[in-house]
XYZ file of C-alpha atoms in Angstrom:
193
model
C 158.079 118.772 13.653
C 157.300 122.268 15.545
C 159.226 125.124 15.963
C 158.547 127.459 18.221
C 159.973 130.775 17.922
C 160.365 133.591 20.860
C 160.391 137.340 20.134
C 161.823 137.926 23.521
C 160.596 140.993 25.450
C 157.266 142.254 27.382
C 156.001 143.058 24.256
C 157.156 140.136 22.441
C 155.376 137.198 20.997
C 155.960 133.162 20.677
C 154.779 131.407 17.550
C 154.501 127.751 16.570
C 155.095 126.840 12.790
C 155.114 123.003 12.151
C 156.761 121.139 9.182
C 153.609 121.677 7.232
C 153.776 125.720 7.304
C 150.927 125.361 9.597
C 151.351 128.466 12.205
C 149.735 129.925 15.594
C 150.715 133.251 17.535
C 150.442 134.592 20.814
C 151.683 137.046 22.616
C 154.002 136.772 25.319
C 152.165 136.237 28.768
C 152.527 138.646 31.617
C 152.142 139.492 35.217
C 152.081 142.239 37.490
C 155.449 142.867 39.034
C 155.197 144.405 42.380
C 152.510 147.110 43.380
C 151.498 149.769 41.052
C 154.175 152.984 41.417
C 152.529 156.360 41.605
C 153.629 158.942 39.122
C 153.521 162.270 38.585
C 153.876 164.061 35.480
C 156.236 167.029 35.531
C 154.353 169.465 33.431
C 150.681 169.099 34.436
C 151.177 167.825 38.179
C 148.745 165.084 37.401
C 149.047 161.993 39.660
C 148.713 158.649 37.671
C 149.335 154.772 38.768
C 152.184 152.480 36.605
C 152.535 148.775 36.696
C 155.247 147.034 36.173
C 155.051 143.796 34.447
C 157.092 141.159 34.026
C 157.216 137.346 31.684
C 154.588 134.942 33.419
C 156.895 131.775 33.697
C 154.094 130.016 34.739
C 151.462 130.928 31.851
C 154.905 130.619 29.259
C 155.064 126.842 30.449
C 151.640 126.209 29.740
C 151.350 128.303 26.395
C 154.506 125.829 25.105
C 152.777 122.803 26.271
C 149.416 123.639 24.772
C 151.270 123.800 21.480
C 153.923 120.584 22.018
C 152.336 117.928 24.090
C 155.111 116.482 26.781
C 156.532 113.925 25.014
C 156.382 115.328 21.373
C 159.838 116.514 19.970
C 159.857 120.288 19.082
C 162.413 123.094 18.922
C 162.564 126.271 20.435
C 164.287 129.173 18.850
C 164.712 132.365 20.548
C 166.007 135.819 19.662
C 169.312 136.218 20.997
C 169.324 139.127 22.956
C 172.331 141.389 24.911
C 172.621 144.171 26.573
C 174.087 147.131 24.688
C 174.998 150.608 26.324
C 176.039 152.302 23.271
C 174.638 152.080 19.563
C 175.319 153.492 16.130
C 176.869 156.753 16.250
C 177.892 156.561 19.710
C 174.166 157.280 20.420
C 172.563 155.174 23.710
C 170.022 152.502 22.205
C 168.431 151.372 25.445
C 168.053 152.838 28.669
C 169.507 150.618 31.772
C 166.042 149.852 32.835
C 164.975 148.569 29.381
C 168.051 146.607 29.193
C 167.675 145.083 32.439
C 164.238 143.787 31.637
C 164.787 142.565 28.419
C 168.171 140.481 30.240
C 165.748 139.292 33.026
C 163.172 138.306 30.026
C 165.462 136.058 28.760
C 166.340 134.562 31.564
C 162.554 133.747 32.318
C 162.371 132.260 29.090
C 165.673 130.107 29.052
C 164.307 128.875 32.668
C 161.259 127.740 30.801
C 162.793 126.145 28.195
C 164.948 124.224 30.647
C 161.625 123.281 32.344
C 160.432 122.090 29.230
C 163.150 119.987 28.398
C 162.817 120.827 24.203
C 165.897 121.265 22.444
C 166.565 125.019 22.010
C 168.765 127.477 20.209
C 169.703 131.132 20.495
C 170.014 133.134 16.731
C 171.137 136.086 16.269
C 168.647 138.465 15.422
C 170.439 139.853 11.705
C 170.875 135.843 10.884
C 166.991 135.134 10.767
C 166.390 138.753 9.446
C 169.534 138.031 6.452
C 167.263 134.752 5.895
C 163.907 136.335 5.631
C 165.371 139.351 3.653
C 164.872 141.731 6.204
C 168.115 143.311 6.597
C 167.057 147.232 5.675
C 169.235 150.035 4.999
C 168.653 153.292 6.470
C 167.433 155.847 3.622
C 169.552 159.255 3.187
C 168.198 161.612 5.952
C 165.651 159.395 7.562
C 164.774 159.481 10.631
C 165.497 156.831 13.653
C 161.649 156.341 14.157
C 160.814 156.433 10.224
C 163.470 153.469 9.884
C 162.665 151.776 13.046
C 158.683 151.994 11.458
C 159.823 150.890 8.364
C 161.822 147.711 9.991
C 158.844 147.030 11.726
C 156.130 147.084 8.429
C 158.594 144.924 6.602
C 158.468 141.906 9.253
C 154.816 142.066 9.178
C 154.252 142.545 5.345
C 156.792 139.267 5.375
C 154.381 137.508 8.137
C 151.493 137.748 6.279
C 153.085 136.424 3.259
C 154.199 133.417 4.447
C 150.965 132.738 6.886
C 148.187 134.353 5.312
C 145.815 131.943 7.079
C 146.585 133.642 10.534
C 146.986 137.530 9.201
C 143.995 138.191 11.345
C 146.472 137.982 14.156
C 148.827 140.402 12.264
C 146.420 143.476 12.107
C 147.809 146.018 14.413
C 150.922 147.884 14.168
C 152.064 146.688 17.677
C 151.784 142.887 16.055
C 155.236 143.379 14.603
C 156.599 141.477 18.134
C 153.980 138.466 16.696
C 155.310 138.935 13.110
C 159.213 138.680 14.073
C 158.479 135.439 16.502
C 156.562 133.516 13.119
C 159.753 134.703 11.193
C 161.837 133.084 14.293
C 159.946 130.109 13.626
C 160.261 129.851 10.097
C 163.841 130.467 10.529
C 163.864 128.042 13.032
C 163.153 125.177 10.747
C 166.067 125.942 8.623
C 168.654 124.931 11.818
C 166.370 121.761 12.493
C 167.265 120.716 9.031
């Protein structure tokens, strides 16, 4: 059976792992969302254009169907993301804009999965991370940015260890989303069993 893991978000990824452990991974396809906006840097006064993006649902369907042809069984497992306004210690974890973007991305992913008529399951981040040994504890005095970097590096190391044949797809620091999609797909085999 093929399990597709999706790390939802504009920097997310989708990965497929079959029952033999063969894997593939790619970034979530994006499409421009509206016209570019003009931004002015308050410090320098320089103008620049900023383009917003959203998940390209049509391209995502094609990517899934490239991995799982029509009529073949598969399970899609995606991270069960939710909007949260207050995080640890009462600090805001994400802006309202980034939370809105995340929920919009989740809706597009769910719609695509519905259209493909593949079985799907949402998994809590803590659940798949516990399965992969990635529930790390903050070290004493560790800054948020250092802790985030350490968690991302742990995901990358774990994915590279499980899937050495596609290590070339996990070279860049920003490939942590690819690593997490692979680990979600790997966890999906436990759910499918």
